[in-house]
Short mmCIF file of N, CA, C and O in Angstrom, two decimals:
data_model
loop_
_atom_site.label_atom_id
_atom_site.label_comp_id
_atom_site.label_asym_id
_atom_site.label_seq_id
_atom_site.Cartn_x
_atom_site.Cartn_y
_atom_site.Cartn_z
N UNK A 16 -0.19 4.63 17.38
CA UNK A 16 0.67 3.87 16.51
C UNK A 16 -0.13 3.18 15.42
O UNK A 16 0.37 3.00 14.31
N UNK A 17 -1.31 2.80 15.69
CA UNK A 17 -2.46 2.00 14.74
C UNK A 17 -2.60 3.19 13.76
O UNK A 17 -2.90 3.01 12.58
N UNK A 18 -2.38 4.25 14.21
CA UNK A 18 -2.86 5.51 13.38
C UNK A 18 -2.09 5.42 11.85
O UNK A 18 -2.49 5.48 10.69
N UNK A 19 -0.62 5.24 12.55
CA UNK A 19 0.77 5.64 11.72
C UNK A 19 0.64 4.93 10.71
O UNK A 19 0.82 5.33 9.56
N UNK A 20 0.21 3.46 11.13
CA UNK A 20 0.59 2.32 10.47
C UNK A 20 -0.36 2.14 9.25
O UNK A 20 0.02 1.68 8.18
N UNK A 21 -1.73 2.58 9.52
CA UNK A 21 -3.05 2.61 8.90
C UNK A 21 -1.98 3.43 7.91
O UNK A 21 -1.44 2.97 6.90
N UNK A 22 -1.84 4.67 8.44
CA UNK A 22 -1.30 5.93 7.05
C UNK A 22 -0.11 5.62 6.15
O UNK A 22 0.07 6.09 5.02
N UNK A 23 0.58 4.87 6.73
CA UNK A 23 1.51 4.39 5.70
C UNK A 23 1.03 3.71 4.37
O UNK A 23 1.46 3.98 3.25
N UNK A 24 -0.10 2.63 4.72
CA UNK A 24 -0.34 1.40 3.90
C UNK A 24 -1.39 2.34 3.08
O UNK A 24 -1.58 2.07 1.90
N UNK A 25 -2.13 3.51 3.72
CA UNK A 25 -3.02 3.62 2.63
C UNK A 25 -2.23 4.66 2.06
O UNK A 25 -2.87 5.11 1.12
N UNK A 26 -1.04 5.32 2.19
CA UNK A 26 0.11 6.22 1.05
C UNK A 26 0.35 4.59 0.19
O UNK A 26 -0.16 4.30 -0.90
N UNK A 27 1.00 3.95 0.80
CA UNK A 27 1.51 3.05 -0.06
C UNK A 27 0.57 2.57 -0.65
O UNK A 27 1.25 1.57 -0.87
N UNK A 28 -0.30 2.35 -1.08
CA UNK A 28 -1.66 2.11 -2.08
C UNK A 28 -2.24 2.99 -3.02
O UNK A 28 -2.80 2.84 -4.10
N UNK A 29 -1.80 4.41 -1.93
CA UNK A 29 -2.90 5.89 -2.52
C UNK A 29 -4.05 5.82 -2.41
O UNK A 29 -4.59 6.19 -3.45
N UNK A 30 -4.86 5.47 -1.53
CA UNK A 30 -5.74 4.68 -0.77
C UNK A 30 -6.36 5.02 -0.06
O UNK A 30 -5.88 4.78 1.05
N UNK A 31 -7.23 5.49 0.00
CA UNK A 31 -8.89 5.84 1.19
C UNK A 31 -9.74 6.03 1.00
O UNK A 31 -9.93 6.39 -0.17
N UNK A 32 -10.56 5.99 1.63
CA UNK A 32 -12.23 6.29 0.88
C UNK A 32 -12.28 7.07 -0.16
O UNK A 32 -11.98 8.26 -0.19
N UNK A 33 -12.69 6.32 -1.12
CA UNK A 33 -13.14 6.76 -2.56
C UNK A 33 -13.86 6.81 -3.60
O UNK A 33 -14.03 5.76 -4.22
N UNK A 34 -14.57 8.19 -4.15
CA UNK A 34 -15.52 7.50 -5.08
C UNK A 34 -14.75 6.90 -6.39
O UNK A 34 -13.56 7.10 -6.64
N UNK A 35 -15.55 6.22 -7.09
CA UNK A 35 -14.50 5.39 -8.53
C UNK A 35 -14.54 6.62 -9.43
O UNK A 35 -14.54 6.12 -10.56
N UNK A 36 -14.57 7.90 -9.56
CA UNK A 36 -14.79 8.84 -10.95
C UNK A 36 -13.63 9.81 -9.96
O UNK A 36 -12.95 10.60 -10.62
N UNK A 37 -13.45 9.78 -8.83
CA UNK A 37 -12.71 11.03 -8.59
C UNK A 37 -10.78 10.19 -7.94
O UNK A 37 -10.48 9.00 -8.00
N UNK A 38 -9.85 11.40 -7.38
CA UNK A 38 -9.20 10.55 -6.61
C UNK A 38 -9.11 10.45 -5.67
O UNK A 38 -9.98 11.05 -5.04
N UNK A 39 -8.24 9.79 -4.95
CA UNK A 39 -8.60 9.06 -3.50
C UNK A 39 -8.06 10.61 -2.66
O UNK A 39 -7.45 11.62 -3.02
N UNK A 40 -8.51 10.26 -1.73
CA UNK A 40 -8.19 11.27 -0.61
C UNK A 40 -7.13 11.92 -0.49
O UNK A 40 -6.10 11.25 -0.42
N UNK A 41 -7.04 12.97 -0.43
CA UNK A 41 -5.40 13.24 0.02
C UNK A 41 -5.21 13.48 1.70
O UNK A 41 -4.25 14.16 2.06
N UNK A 42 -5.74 13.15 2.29
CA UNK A 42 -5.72 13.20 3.94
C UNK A 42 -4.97 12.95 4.08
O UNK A 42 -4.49 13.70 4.93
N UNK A 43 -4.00 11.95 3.69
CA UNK A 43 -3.32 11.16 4.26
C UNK A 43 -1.49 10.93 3.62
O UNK A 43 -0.58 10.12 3.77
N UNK A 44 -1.83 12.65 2.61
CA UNK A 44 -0.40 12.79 1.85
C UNK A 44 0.47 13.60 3.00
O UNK A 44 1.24 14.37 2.43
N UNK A 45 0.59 13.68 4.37
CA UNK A 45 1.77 14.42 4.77
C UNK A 45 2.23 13.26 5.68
O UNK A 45 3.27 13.39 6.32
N UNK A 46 1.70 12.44 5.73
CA UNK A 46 2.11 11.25 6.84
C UNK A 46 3.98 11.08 6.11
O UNK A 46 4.33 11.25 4.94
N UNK A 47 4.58 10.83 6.94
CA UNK A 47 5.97 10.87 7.16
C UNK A 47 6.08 9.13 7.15
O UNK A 47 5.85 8.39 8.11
N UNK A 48 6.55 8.73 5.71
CA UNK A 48 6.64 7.16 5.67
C UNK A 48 7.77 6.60 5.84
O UNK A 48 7.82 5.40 6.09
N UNK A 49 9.30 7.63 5.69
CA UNK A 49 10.27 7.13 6.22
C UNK A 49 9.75 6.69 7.86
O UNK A 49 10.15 5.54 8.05
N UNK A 50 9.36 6.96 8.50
CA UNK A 50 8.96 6.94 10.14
C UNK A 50 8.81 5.72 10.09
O UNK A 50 9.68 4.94 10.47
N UNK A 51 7.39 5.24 9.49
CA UNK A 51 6.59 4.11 9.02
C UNK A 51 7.72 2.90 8.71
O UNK A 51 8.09 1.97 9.43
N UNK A 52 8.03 3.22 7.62
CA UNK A 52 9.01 2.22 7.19
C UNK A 52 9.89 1.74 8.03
O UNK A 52 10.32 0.61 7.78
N UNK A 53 10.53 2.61 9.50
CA UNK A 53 11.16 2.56 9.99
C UNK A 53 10.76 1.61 11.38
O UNK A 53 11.35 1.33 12.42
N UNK A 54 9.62 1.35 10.88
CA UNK A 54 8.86 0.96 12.63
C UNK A 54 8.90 -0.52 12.11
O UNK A 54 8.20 -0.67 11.11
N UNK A 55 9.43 -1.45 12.47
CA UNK A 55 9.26 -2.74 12.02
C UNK A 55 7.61 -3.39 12.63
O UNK A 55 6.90 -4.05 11.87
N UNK A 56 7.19 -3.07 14.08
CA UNK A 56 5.97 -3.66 14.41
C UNK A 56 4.93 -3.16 13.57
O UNK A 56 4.20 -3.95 12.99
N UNK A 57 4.80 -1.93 13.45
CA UNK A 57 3.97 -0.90 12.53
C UNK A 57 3.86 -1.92 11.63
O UNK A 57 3.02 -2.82 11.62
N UNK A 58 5.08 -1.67 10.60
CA UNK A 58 4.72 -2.15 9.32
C UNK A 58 4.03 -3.86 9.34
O UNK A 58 3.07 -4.35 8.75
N UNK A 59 5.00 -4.43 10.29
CA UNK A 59 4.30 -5.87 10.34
C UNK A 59 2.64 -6.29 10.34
O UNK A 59 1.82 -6.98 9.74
N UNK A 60 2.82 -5.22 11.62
CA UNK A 60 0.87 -5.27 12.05
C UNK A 60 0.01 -5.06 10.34
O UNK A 60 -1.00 -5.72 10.10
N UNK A 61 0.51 -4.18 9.40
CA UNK A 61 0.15 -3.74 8.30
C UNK A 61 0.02 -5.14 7.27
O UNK A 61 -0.89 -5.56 6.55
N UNK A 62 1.34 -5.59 7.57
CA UNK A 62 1.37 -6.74 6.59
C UNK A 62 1.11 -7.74 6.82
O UNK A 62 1.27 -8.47 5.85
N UNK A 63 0.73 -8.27 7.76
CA UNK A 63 -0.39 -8.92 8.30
C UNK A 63 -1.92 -9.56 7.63
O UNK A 63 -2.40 -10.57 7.12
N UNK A 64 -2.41 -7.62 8.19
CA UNK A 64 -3.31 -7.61 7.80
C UNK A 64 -3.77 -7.75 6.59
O UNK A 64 -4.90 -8.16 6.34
N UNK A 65 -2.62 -7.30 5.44
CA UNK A 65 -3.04 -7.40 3.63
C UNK A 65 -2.70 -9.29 4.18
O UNK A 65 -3.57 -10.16 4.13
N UNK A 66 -2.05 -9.41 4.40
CA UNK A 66 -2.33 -10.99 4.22
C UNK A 66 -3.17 -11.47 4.80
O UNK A 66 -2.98 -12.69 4.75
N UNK A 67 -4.03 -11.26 5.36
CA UNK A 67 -5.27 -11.82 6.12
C UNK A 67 -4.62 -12.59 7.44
O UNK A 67 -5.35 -13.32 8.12
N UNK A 68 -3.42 -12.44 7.72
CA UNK A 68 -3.01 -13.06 9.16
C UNK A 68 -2.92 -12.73 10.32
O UNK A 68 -2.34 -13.33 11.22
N UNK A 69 -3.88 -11.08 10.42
CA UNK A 69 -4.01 -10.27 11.55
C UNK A 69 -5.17 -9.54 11.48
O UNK A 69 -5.85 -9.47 10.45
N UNK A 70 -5.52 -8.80 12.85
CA UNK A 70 -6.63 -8.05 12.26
C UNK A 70 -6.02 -6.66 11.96
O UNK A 70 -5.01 -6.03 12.28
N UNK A 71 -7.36 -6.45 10.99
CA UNK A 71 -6.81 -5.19 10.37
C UNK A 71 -7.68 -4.16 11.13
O UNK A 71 -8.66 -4.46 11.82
N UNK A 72 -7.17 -2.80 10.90
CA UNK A 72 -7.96 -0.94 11.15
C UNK A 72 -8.53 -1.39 10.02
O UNK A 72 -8.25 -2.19 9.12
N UNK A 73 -9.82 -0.36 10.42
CA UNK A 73 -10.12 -0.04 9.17
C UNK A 73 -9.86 1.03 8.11
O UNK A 73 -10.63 1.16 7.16
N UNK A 74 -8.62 1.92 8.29
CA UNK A 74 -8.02 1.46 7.42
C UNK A 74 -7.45 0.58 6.73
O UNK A 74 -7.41 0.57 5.50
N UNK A 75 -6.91 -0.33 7.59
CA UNK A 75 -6.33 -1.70 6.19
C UNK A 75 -7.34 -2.26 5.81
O UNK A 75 -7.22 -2.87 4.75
N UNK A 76 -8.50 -2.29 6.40
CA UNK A 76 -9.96 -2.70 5.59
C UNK A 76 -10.14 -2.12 4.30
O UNK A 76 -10.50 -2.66 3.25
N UNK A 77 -9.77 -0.71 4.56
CA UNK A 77 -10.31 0.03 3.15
C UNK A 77 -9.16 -0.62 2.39
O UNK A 77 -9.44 -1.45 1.52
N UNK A 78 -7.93 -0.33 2.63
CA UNK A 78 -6.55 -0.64 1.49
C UNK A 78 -6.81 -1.77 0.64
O UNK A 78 -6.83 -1.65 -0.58
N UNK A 79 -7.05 -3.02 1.32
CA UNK A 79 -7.39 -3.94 1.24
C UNK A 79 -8.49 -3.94 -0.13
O UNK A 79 -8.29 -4.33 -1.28
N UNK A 80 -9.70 -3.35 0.49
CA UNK A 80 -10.71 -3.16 -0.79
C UNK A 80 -10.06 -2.41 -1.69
O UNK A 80 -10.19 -3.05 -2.74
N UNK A 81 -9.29 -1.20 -1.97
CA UNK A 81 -8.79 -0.65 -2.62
C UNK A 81 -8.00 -1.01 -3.90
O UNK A 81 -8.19 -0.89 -5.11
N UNK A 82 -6.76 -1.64 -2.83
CA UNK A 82 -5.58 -2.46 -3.68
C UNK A 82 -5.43 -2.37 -4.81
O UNK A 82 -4.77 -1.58 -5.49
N UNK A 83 -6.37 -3.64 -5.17
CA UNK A 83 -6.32 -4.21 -6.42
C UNK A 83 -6.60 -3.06 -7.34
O UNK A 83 -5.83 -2.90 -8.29
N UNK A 84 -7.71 -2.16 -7.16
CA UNK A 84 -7.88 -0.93 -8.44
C UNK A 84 -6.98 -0.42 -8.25
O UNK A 84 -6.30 -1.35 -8.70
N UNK A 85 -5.93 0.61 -7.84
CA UNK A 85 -4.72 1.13 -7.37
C UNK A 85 -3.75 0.51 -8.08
O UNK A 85 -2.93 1.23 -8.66
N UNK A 86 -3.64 -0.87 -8.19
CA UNK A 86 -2.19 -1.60 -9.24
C UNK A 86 -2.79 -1.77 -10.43
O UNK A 86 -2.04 -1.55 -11.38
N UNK A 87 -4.17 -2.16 -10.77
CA UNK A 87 -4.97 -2.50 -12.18
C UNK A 87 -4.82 -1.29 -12.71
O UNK A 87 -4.24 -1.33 -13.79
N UNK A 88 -5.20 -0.01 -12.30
CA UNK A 88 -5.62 1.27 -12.77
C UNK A 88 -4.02 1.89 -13.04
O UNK A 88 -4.13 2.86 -13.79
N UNK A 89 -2.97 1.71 -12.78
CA UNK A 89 -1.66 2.04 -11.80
C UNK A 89 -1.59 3.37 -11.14
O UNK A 89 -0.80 4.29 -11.35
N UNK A 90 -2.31 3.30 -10.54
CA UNK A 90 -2.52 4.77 -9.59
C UNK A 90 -3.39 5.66 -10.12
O UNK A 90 -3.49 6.61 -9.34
N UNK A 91 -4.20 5.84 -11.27
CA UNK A 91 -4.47 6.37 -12.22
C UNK A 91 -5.44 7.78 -10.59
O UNK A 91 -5.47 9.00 -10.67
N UNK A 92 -5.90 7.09 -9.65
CA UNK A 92 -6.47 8.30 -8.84
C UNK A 92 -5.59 8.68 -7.93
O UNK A 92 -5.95 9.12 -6.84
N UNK A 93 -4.52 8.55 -8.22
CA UNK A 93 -3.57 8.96 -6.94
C UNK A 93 -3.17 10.36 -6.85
O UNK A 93 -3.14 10.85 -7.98
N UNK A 94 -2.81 11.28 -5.84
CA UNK A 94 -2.43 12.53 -5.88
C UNK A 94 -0.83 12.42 -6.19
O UNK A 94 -0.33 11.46 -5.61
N UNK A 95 -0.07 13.04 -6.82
CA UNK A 95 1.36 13.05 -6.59
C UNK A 95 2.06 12.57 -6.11
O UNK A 95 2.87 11.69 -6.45
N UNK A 96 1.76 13.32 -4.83
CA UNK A 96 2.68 12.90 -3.39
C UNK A 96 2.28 11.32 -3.05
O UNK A 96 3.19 10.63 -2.60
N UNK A 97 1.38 10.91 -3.20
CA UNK A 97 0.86 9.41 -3.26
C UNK A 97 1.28 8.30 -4.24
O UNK A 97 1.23 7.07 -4.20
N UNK A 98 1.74 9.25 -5.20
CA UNK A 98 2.95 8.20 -6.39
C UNK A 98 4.09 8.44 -5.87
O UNK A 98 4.89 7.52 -5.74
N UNK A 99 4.33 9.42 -5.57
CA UNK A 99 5.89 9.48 -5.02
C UNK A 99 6.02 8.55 -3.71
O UNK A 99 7.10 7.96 -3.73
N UNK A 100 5.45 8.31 -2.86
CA UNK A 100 5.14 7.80 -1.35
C UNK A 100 5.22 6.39 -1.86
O UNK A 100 6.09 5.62 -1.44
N UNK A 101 4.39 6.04 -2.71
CA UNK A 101 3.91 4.38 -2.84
C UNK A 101 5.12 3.87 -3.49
O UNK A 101 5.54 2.74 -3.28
N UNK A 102 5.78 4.88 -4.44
CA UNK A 102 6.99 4.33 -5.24
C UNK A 102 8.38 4.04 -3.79
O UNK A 102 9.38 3.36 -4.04
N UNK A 103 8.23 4.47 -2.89
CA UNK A 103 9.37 4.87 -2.06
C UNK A 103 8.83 3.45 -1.15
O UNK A 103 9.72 2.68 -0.77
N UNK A 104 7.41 3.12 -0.81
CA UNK A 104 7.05 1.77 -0.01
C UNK A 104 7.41 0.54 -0.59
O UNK A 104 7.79 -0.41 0.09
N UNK A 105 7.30 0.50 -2.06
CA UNK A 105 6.92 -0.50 -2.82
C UNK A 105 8.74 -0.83 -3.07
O UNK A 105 9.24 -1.88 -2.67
N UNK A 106 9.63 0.40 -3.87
CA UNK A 106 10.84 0.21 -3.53
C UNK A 106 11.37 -0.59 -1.92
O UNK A 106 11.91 -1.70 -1.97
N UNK A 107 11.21 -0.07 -0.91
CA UNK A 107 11.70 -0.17 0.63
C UNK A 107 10.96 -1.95 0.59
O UNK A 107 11.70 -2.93 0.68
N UNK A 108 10.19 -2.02 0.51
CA UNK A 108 9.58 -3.29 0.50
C UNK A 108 10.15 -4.67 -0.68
O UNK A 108 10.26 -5.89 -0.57
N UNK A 109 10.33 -3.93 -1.49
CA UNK A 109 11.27 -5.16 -2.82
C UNK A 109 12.78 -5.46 -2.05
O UNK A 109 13.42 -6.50 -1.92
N UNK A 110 13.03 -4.07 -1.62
CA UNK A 110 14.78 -4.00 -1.37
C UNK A 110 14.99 -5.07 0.13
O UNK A 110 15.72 -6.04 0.31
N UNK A 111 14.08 -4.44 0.97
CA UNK A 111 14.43 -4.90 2.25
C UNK A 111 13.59 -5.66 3.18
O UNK A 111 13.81 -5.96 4.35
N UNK A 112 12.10 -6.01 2.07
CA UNK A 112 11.14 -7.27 2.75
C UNK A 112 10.91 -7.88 0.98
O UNK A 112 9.91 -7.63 0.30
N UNK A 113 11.90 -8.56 0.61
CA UNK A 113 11.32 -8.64 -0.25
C UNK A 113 10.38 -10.42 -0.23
O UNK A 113 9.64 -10.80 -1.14
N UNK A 114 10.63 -10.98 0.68
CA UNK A 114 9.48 -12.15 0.91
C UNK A 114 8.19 -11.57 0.81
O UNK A 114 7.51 -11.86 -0.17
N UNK A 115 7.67 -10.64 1.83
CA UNK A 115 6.74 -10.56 2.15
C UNK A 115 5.94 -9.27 0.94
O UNK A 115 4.74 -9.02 0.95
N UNK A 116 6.86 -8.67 0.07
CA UNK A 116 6.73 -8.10 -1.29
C UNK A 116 6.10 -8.97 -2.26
O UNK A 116 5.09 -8.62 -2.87
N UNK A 117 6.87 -10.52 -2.47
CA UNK A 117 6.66 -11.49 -3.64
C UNK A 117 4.87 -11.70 -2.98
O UNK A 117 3.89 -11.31 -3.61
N UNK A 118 4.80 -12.35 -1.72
CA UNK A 118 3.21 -12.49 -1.07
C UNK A 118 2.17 -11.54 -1.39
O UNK A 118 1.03 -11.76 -1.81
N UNK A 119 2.85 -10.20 -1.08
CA UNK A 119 1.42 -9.03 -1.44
C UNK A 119 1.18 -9.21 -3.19
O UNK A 119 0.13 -8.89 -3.75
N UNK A 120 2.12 -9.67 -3.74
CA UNK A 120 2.10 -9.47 -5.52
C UNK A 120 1.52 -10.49 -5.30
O UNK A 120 0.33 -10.20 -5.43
N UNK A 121 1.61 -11.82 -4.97
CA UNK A 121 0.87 -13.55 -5.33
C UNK A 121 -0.45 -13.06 -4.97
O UNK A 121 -1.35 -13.67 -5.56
N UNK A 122 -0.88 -12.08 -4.14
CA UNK A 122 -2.11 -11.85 -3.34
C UNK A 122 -2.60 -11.00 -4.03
O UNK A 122 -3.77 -11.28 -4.31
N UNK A 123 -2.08 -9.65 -4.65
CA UNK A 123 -3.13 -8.34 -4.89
C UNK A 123 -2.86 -8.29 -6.42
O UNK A 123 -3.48 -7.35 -6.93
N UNK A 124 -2.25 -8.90 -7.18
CA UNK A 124 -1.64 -8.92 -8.71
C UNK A 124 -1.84 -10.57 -9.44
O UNK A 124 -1.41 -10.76 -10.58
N UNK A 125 -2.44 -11.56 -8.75
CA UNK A 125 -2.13 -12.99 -8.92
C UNK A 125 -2.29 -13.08 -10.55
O UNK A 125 -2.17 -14.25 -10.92
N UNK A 126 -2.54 -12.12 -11.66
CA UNK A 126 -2.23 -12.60 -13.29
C UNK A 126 -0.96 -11.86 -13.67
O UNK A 126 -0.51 -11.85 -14.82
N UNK A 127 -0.38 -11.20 -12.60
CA UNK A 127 0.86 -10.34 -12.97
C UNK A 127 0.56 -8.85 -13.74
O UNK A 127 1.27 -8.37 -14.62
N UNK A 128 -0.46 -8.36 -13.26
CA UNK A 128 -0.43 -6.66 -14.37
C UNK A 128 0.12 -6.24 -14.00
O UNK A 128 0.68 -5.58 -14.87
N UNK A 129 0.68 -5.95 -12.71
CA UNK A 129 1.34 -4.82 -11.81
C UNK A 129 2.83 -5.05 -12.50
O UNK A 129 3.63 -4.31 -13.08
N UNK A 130 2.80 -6.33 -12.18
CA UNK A 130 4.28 -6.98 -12.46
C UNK A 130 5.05 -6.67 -13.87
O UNK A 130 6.25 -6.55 -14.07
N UNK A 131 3.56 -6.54 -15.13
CA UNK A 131 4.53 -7.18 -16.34
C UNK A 131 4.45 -5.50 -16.93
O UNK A 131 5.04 -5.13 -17.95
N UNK A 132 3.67 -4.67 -16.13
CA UNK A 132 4.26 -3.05 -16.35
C UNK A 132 4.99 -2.28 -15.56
O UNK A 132 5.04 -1.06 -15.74
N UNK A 133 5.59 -2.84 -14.64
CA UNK A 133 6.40 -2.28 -13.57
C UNK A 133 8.07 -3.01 -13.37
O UNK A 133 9.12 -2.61 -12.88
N UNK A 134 7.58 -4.40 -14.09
CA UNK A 134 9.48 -5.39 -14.33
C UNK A 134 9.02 -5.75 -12.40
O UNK A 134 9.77 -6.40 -11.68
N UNK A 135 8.12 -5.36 -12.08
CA UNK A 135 8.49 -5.86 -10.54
C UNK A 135 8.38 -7.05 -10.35
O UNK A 135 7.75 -7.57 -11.27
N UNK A 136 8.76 -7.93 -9.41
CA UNK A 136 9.76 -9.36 -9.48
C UNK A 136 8.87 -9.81 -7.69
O UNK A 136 9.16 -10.84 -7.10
#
């Protein structure tokens, strides 16, 4: 389940070990994020960890380091399926967590770039 949860957050980022000239991994583009989304502990344990109020996998270690280039850059290394995935987390997360949405933005966006090219709120 640590597995699932790791793979969601680093789709929803586009996110894994990466060099800065190439893009991020695609290992981790068939993971099934409706599933994810669907697991409330999963995702919690996840969101947590971007908030520093749990421990994280290391995957959410990497996400974590990631993040911020991923919203600065806006995906600029992401594979496809990893814009399509992150757009479907980031949606599911505004619509139906959106507290804990406004927190990851105060946390991984705190001058608003993500925000003032995306209208996200």
């Amino acid at each position: 389940m640590k597995a699932s949860l790791a793979l969601v957050f680093c789709v929803f980022a586009g996110l894994a070990a990466a060099d800065s000239q190439q893009q991020y991994t695609s290992r981790f583009d068939n993971v099934n994020v409706d599933d994810v989304l669907g697991n409330n502990r999963v995702l919690n344990n996840y969101l947590k960890c971007l908030m520093d109020k749990g421990p994280c996998t290391p995957e959410g270690r990497e996400l974590k380091r990631l993040l911020p280039d991923a919203l600065v850059s806006d995906c600029s290394k992401c594979t496809d399926v990893q814009r399509k995935n992150s757009e479907k987390v980031i949606n599911f997360l505004r619509v139906n967590r959106a507290g804990e949405w406004k927190l990851l933005l105060n946390k991984y966006d705190p001058k608003g770039i993500y925000r003032a090219k995306h209208g996200a709120h």
